[in-house]
Coordinates of C-alpha atoms in Angstrom, one line a residue:
M166 CA -112.4 -194.3 -14.7
K167 CA -110.5 -194.2 -11.5
N168 CA -112.2 -195.5 -8.4
W169 CA -112.3 -193.4 -5.2
K170 CA -109.6 -195.1 -3.7
K171 CA -107.2 -194.4 -6.3
R172 CA -108.1 -190.8 -6.6
W173 CA -107.7 -190.5 -2.6
I174 CA -104.1 -191.9 -3.0
E175 CA -103.2 -189.4 -5.7
E176 CA -104.6 -186.6 -3.5
L177 CA -102.7 -188.0 -0.4
D178 CA -99.4 -187.7 -2.6
S179 CA -100.1 -184.4 -3.9
K180 CA -100.8 -183.1 -0.3
I181 CA -98.0 -184.9 1.3
P182 CA -94.9 -185.0 -1.1
E183 CA -92.7 -186.2 1.6
L184 CA -94.4 -189.5 2.1
S185 CA -92.0 -192.3 1.9
E186 CA -92.0 -194.8 -1.0
S187 CA -92.7 -197.5 1.1
L188 CA -95.9 -195.9 2.3
K189 CA -97.0 -194.8 -1.1
A190 CA -96.6 -198.5 -2.0
E191 CA -99.2 -199.3 0.7
K192 CA -102.7 -200.2 -0.6
P193 CA -105.7 -201.0 1.2
S194 CA -106.9 -204.6 0.7
T195 CA -109.8 -205.3 -1.5
Q196 CA -112.0 -208.0 -1.9
I197 CA -112.8 -207.8 -5.5
K198 CA -111.0 -206.5 -8.6
T199 CA -112.9 -205.3 -11.7
S200 CA -112.1 -205.3 -15.2
A201 CA -113.9 -204.7 -18.4
R202 CA -114.8 -208.1 -18.9
K203 CA -114.7 -210.0 -15.4
F204 CA -115.1 -209.9 -11.8
N205 CA -112.6 -211.7 -9.8
F206 CA -114.5 -213.7 -7.0
N207 CA -112.6 -215.6 -4.1
K208 CA -114.9 -218.2 -3.2
I209 CA -118.3 -220.0 -4.2
I210 CA -121.5 -219.2 -2.4
G211 CA -123.7 -222.4 -1.4
A212 CA -127.1 -223.5 -2.8
V213 CA -130.0 -221.2 -2.5
A214 CA -133.0 -222.5 -0.8
G215 CA -136.1 -222.4 -2.9
C216 CA -134.5 -222.7 -6.2
A217 CA -135.5 -225.6 -8.7
A218 CA -131.9 -226.3 -9.2
A219 CA -129.0 -225.3 -6.9
V220 CA -127.3 -222.0 -7.9
A221 CA -123.7 -221.7 -7.0
V222 CA -122.2 -218.6 -7.7
S223 CA -119.0 -216.7 -6.5
V224 CA -118.4 -214.3 -3.8
G225 CA -119.3 -211.3 -5.7
S226 CA -123.1 -212.3 -6.2
V227 CA -124.6 -211.0 -2.9
A228 CA -126.7 -208.1 -2.3
I229 CA -130.3 -209.2 -3.7
Y230 CA -133.7 -207.6 -3.2
N231 CA -137.0 -209.3 -4.2
V232 CA -140.5 -208.7 -4.9
S233 CA -141.5 -212.0 -6.6
A234 CA -139.7 -214.7 -8.2
A235 CA -139.1 -214.5 -11.9
P236 CA -138.4 -217.8 -13.6
Q237 CA -138.7 -216.3 -17.1
G238 CA -137.2 -212.9 -18.1
D239 CA -134.0 -211.4 -19.0
V240 CA -130.8 -210.6 -17.1
F241 CA -128.3 -207.6 -17.3
A242 CA -125.1 -206.3 -15.9
V243 CA -124.6 -202.5 -15.2
E244 CA -121.0 -201.7 -14.8
I245 CA -119.5 -198.5 -13.5
N246 CA -117.9 -199.8 -10.3
P247 CA -120.0 -200.0 -8.4
A248 CA -121.5 -203.0 -10.6
V249 CA -124.9 -204.7 -10.3
C250 CA -127.1 -207.5 -11.8
V251 CA -130.5 -206.7 -12.7
T252 CA -133.2 -209.0 -13.8
A253 CA -136.3 -207.9 -15.7
D254 CA -139.5 -209.8 -17.0
K255 CA -140.2 -210.2 -20.8
S256 CA -142.0 -206.8 -20.6
G257 CA -138.9 -205.2 -19.3
I258 CA -140.0 -204.6 -15.8
V259 CA -137.4 -204.9 -13.0
T260 CA -138.0 -207.9 -10.9
G261 CA -134.7 -208.1 -8.9
V262 CA -131.2 -206.1 -8.3
L263 CA -128.0 -207.8 -7.1
A264 CA -124.8 -205.8 -6.0
L265 CA -121.5 -207.3 -7.2
N266 CA -119.4 -205.4 -4.8
T267 CA -119.3 -203.3 -1.6
D268 CA -119.4 -200.1 -3.5
A269 CA -122.7 -201.2 -5.0
D270 CA -123.9 -201.8 -1.4
V271 CA -123.2 -198.1 -0.5
I272 CA -125.8 -197.3 -3.2
L273 CA -128.3 -200.0 -2.8
S274 CA -128.6 -200.1 0.9
K275 CA -129.2 -196.5 1.5
D276 CA -133.1 -195.9 2.0
E277 CA -133.5 -199.3 0.5
F278 CA -132.8 -197.9 -2.8
S279 CA -132.9 -201.3 -4.7
K280 CA -136.3 -201.9 -3.8
T281 CA -137.5 -198.5 -5.4
L282 CA -136.1 -200.0 -8.6
V283 CA -138.1 -203.0 -8.5
G284 CA -141.3 -202.8 -10.4
K285 CA -139.9 -199.9 -12.6
S286 CA -139.1 -200.1 -16.3
F287 CA -135.5 -201.4 -16.8
S288 CA -134.5 -198.3 -18.7
E289 CA -136.1 -196.0 -15.8
A290 CA -134.2 -198.1 -13.3
V291 CA -130.8 -198.0 -14.9
G292 CA -131.4 -194.2 -15.6
L293 CA -131.9 -193.8 -11.6
Y294 CA -129.3 -196.1 -10.7
V295 CA -126.8 -194.1 -13.0
E296 CA -127.8 -191.0 -11.5
K297 CA -127.3 -192.1 -8.0
A298 CA -123.8 -193.4 -8.9
A299 CA -122.9 -190.2 -10.5
K300 CA -124.0 -188.1 -7.4
L301 CA -122.1 -190.3 -5.3
G302 CA -118.9 -189.6 -7.4
Y303 CA -118.6 -193.2 -8.7
L304 CA -119.1 -191.7 -12.1
N305 CA -117.1 -188.7 -13.0
V306 CA -119.3 -186.4 -14.8
V307 CA -116.9 -183.4 -14.6
E308 CA -114.4 -184.6 -16.9
Y309 CA -115.0 -186.0 -20.5
G310 CA -115.1 -189.6 -21.0
D311 CA -116.2 -191.7 -18.1
A312 CA -118.5 -194.5 -19.0
V313 CA -121.3 -197.0 -18.1
K314 CA -121.5 -200.3 -19.5
I315 CA -124.8 -202.3 -19.9
S316 CA -124.6 -206.0 -21.0
A317 CA -127.6 -208.1 -21.7
Y318 CA -127.9 -211.8 -22.0
D319 CA -128.7 -212.6 -25.7
S320 CA -132.8 -212.8 -26.4
K321 CA -135.0 -210.8 -28.5
T322 CA -136.6 -209.0 -25.5
A323 CA -133.5 -208.4 -23.8
V324 CA -132.1 -206.6 -27.0
K325 CA -135.0 -204.3 -27.1
T326 CA -134.9 -203.6 -23.5
L327 CA -131.1 -202.8 -23.8
E328 CA -131.7 -200.3 -26.6
Q329 CA -134.2 -198.6 -24.4
S330 CA -131.9 -198.3 -21.5
V331 CA -128.9 -197.1 -23.4
Q332 CA -131.2 -194.3 -24.9
A333 CA -132.4 -193.3 -21.5
V334 CA -129.0 -193.0 -20.1
Q335 CA -127.9 -190.9 -23.0
N336 CA -130.8 -188.7 -22.6
Y337 CA -129.7 -188.3 -18.9
F338 CA -126.2 -187.3 -19.8
I339 CA -127.6 -185.0 -22.6
D340 CA -130.1 -183.3 -20.3
N341 CA -127.3 -182.6 -17.5
G342 CA -124.7 -181.6 -19.9
F343 CA -122.2 -184.5 -19.0
Y344 CA -119.8 -185.8 -21.7
S345 CA -120.3 -189.4 -20.6
V346 CA -120.5 -192.5 -22.7
V347 CA -122.9 -195.4 -22.6
V348 CA -121.5 -198.8 -24.1
D349 CA -123.7 -201.6 -24.6
D350 CA -123.0 -205.1 -25.4
V351 CA -125.1 -208.5 -26.1
V352 CA -123.3 -211.5 -24.6
T353 CA -123.8 -215.3 -24.5
K354 CA -124.7 -217.1 -21.4
E355 CA -121.0 -218.2 -20.8
E356 CA -119.9 -214.6 -21.3
F357 CA -122.5 -213.3 -18.9
C358 CA -121.6 -215.9 -16.2
T359 CA -117.8 -214.9 -16.6
L360 CA -118.7 -211.3 -16.4
T361 CA -120.7 -211.5 -13.3
G362 CA -119.3 -214.4 -11.4
F363 CA -122.1 -217.1 -11.8
S364 CA -120.9 -220.7 -12.3
Q365 CA -120.8 -221.5 -15.9
D366 CA -123.1 -224.5 -15.4
K367 CA -125.8 -222.4 -14.4
S368 CA -129.0 -221.6 -16.6
V369 CA -130.2 -218.1 -17.2
K370 CA -133.4 -219.3 -15.2
D371 CA -131.0 -220.3 -12.5
V372 CA -129.5 -217.0 -12.5
I373 CA -132.7 -215.3 -12.4
N374 CA -134.1 -217.1 -9.6
F375 CA -131.1 -216.6 -7.4
I376 CA -131.3 -212.9 -8.0
C377 CA -134.9 -212.6 -7.2
E378 CA -134.9 -215.0 -4.1
E379 CA -131.9 -213.8 -2.2
Q380 CA -132.0 -210.6 -0.1
D381 CA -128.7 -210.1 1.3
L382 CA -126.0 -207.2 0.8
F383 CA -122.8 -208.2 -0.5
G384 CA -121.3 -207.7 2.9
E385 CA -123.8 -209.6 4.6
R386 CA -123.4 -212.7 2.3
E387 CA -119.7 -212.9 3.4
V388 CA -120.3 -213.9 6.6
S389 CA -123.1 -216.4 6.1
G390 CA -122.7 -219.7 8.2
K391 CA -119.3 -218.2 9.6
T392 CA -118.1 -218.5 13.3
Q393 CA -117.5 -215.6 15.4
A394 CA -113.7 -215.5 14.9
E395 CA -114.4 -215.9 11.1
I396 CA -117.0 -213.0 11.4
A397 CA -114.5 -210.8 12.9
T398 CA -111.7 -211.6 10.4
V399 CA -114.1 -210.8 7.5
Y400 CA -114.9 -207.4 9.0
E401 CA -111.2 -206.7 9.6
N402 CA -110.1 -207.3 6.3
L403 CA -113.2 -206.1 4.2
Y404 CA -114.4 -203.1 6.3
V405 CA -111.9 -202.1 8.8
N406 CA -108.7 -202.3 6.6
D407 CA -110.4 -201.4 3.4
R408 CA -113.1 -198.9 3.8
I409 CA -113.2 -197.4 7.5
K410 CA -109.5 -196.6 7.6
N411 CA -109.5 -194.8 4.3
F412 CA -112.4 -193.0 5.1
I413 CA -110.9 -191.8 8.4
K414 CA -107.7 -190.9 6.6
E415 CA -109.6 -189.0 4.1
E416 CA -111.4 -187.1 6.7
L417 CA -108.0 -186.3 8.7
L418 CA -106.5 -184.8 5.5
S419 CA -109.4 -182.2 5.4
I420 CA -108.5 -181.1 9.1
S421 CA -105.5 -178.6 9.7
Y422 CA -102.7 -181.0 11.3
D423 CA -98.9 -180.7 11.5
L424 CA -97.7 -182.7 8.4
E425 CA -95.4 -185.0 10.7
E426 CA -98.3 -186.0 12.9
I427 CA -100.5 -187.0 9.8
L428 CA -97.8 -188.9 8.5
N429 CA -97.1 -190.9 11.8
F430 CA -100.9 -191.3 12.1
I431 CA -101.2 -192.8 8.7
A432 CA -98.3 -195.0 8.8
N433 CA -99.3 -196.5 12.1
F434 CA -102.9 -196.5 11.9
S435 CA -104.7 -198.9 14.6
A436 CA -107.8 -198.9 16.6
E437 CA -105.5 -197.9 19.6
S438 CA -103.8 -195.0 17.8
F439 CA -107.2 -193.9 16.4
A440 CA -108.3 -193.1 19.9
E441 CA -106.0 -190.3 20.1
Y442 CA -107.8 -188.6 17.1
A443 CA -111.3 -189.7 17.7
D444 CA -112.7 -186.5 19.1
K445 CA -111.2 -184.5 16.2
V446 CA -112.4 -186.7 13.6
A447 CA -115.9 -187.0 15.0
Q448 CA -116.0 -183.2 15.3
A449 CA -115.0 -182.9 11.6
L450 CA -117.5 -185.6 10.4
I451 CA -120.3 -183.5 12.6
N452 CA -119.3 -180.4 10.9
K453 CA -120.2 -182.3 7.5
G454 CA -123.4 -183.6 8.8
I455 CA -122.1 -187.3 9.6
D456 CA -122.5 -188.4 13.2
V457 CA -121.0 -191.9 13.4
N458 CA -119.0 -193.6 16.2
F459 CA -116.1 -194.6 14.3
S460 CA -114.3 -195.8 17.7
E461 CA -117.1 -198.3 17.9
L462 CA -116.9 -199.4 14.4
L463 CA -113.3 -200.1 14.7
N464 CA -114.0 -202.8 17.1
A465 CA -114.8 -206.4 15.9
P466 CA -118.5 -207.4 15.9
L467 CA -119.4 -210.5 18.0
T468 CA -122.3 -211.7 15.9
A469 CA -123.7 -211.6 12.4
E470 CA -126.3 -209.2 13.5
E471 CA -123.8 -206.8 15.1
Y472 CA -121.7 -207.2 11.8
N473 CA -124.6 -206.5 9.7
Q474 CA -125.6 -203.3 11.7
K475 CA -121.7 -202.1 11.5
I476 CA -121.4 -202.5 7.8
K477 CA -124.6 -200.5 7.2
Q478 CA -123.2 -197.8 9.4
T479 CA -120.1 -197.6 7.4
Y480 CA -122.0 -197.6 4.3
F481 CA -124.2 -194.8 5.3
A482 CA -121.4 -192.6 6.5
E483 CA -119.7 -193.1 3.2
Y484 CA -122.9 -192.2 1.3
E485 CA -123.4 -189.0 3.2
N486 CA -119.9 -188.3 2.9
R487 CA -119.9 -188.8 -1.0
I488 CA -123.1 -186.7 -1.4
A489 CA -121.7 -183.9 0.4
K490 CA -118.4 -184.0 -1.6
Y491 CA -120.1 -184.3 -5.2
S492 CA -123.2 -182.5 -4.9
H493 CA -121.8 -179.2 -6.4
H494 CA -121.2 -180.9 -9.6
F495 CA -125.0 -180.9 -10.2
E496 CA -125.4 -177.3 -9.6
N497 CA -126.1 -175.1 -12.7
T498 CA -125.9 -177.7 -15.2
Q499 CA -126.8 -177.0 -18.8
A500 CA -128.1 -179.3 -21.3
L501 CA -126.1 -180.5 -24.4
S502 CA -127.3 -180.2 -27.9
K503 CA -127.9 -183.8 -29.4
E504 CA -125.5 -182.7 -32.2
S505 CA -122.9 -181.8 -29.5
Y506 CA -123.0 -185.1 -27.8
Q507 CA -123.2 -187.2 -30.9
N508 CA -119.9 -185.5 -32.0
F509 CA -118.4 -186.4 -28.7
I510 CA -119.5 -190.0 -29.2
N511 CA -118.2 -190.0 -33.0
G512 CA -114.9 -188.6 -32.0
I513 CA -114.3 -191.8 -29.4
T514 CA -115.4 -194.0 -32.1
K515 CA -112.9 -192.8 -34.6
K516 CA -110.0 -192.9 -32.2
Y517 CA -110.8 -196.2 -30.5
G518 CA -112.5 -197.9 -33.3
S519 CA -115.8 -198.8 -31.0
L520 CA -117.0 -197.9 -27.8
E521 CA -116.5 -201.3 -26.6
N522 CA -112.8 -200.9 -27.3
Y523 CA -112.8 -197.5 -25.5
W524 CA -114.5 -199.1 -22.3
D525 CA -111.7 -201.8 -22.4
N526 CA -109.0 -199.0 -22.5
I527 CA -110.5 -197.0 -19.8
K528 CA -111.3 -199.8 -17.4
K529 CA -107.8 -201.6 -17.6

């Protein structure tokens, strides 16, 4: 599956054929790279207060919501990109949700969506998460063959819960007419830690405690304990350069501009140059139901509190824009027959050898 940034780049190339090679090669900085097996995190997060043993995890382990601590239970990873970790008790009831990247923050932060998942059965929660990801365009339900992967740390109760969740997501695809794939995997503790970025020396209990006891979004964790200057740097790299600029550029392409003017603006994008376009962009966003002061968002926050407020505004703007952009995919859907869906799955298995191989191939 291509993420939204890659799709935007392709769209930009198609709309602006004269774009120079140097500009085509320019990519927004990202804090995380995903693959079929491993998230690449760039630092280790400190010990978590309240845990029986200190839990050190990499930067991806960030956004967590909690109802109660869960010293016993199972832990799962749900990958689309966005990617999340989910804990459940031995009865399969969700006790915590953790975002592994800022795309997951977009889903979980809006209307405290993650809190609504806690207390539900894991299969229901995963179904709701996949549905939300699809409605936001992170899961491409229009074309054949996009995929979700659910991995469980090996235990008897986890395997049973995993099977139920796979069936729930498949039923969602069948009921809505989506030829999408659910890949499931049962992994060792070491494989799970590699996949999600937790330190290898941590027990499953440590991981579950961390997920259930922390409450920060991925983006919020990035500035924990940092100075004002460091907060400004994180914001510039993670949000202004990565998310906000790309969001604004995409909106500019939806407005009728002179081609040369667009190229010049994109090539020299800055807070200063944006001021020239602020009114036009703001009006375009308002027409789409998104009323956000991007001129203000481009300015560096002075405190962690201001930083948290700004990143949530960024997430909410992106959320609303994605809902508006992809909502038509869910109009007039028609259910598939179980036979048709199974034939689709059989065809993929025959071609690739297994669904796991298929996942590895499309997520390279």
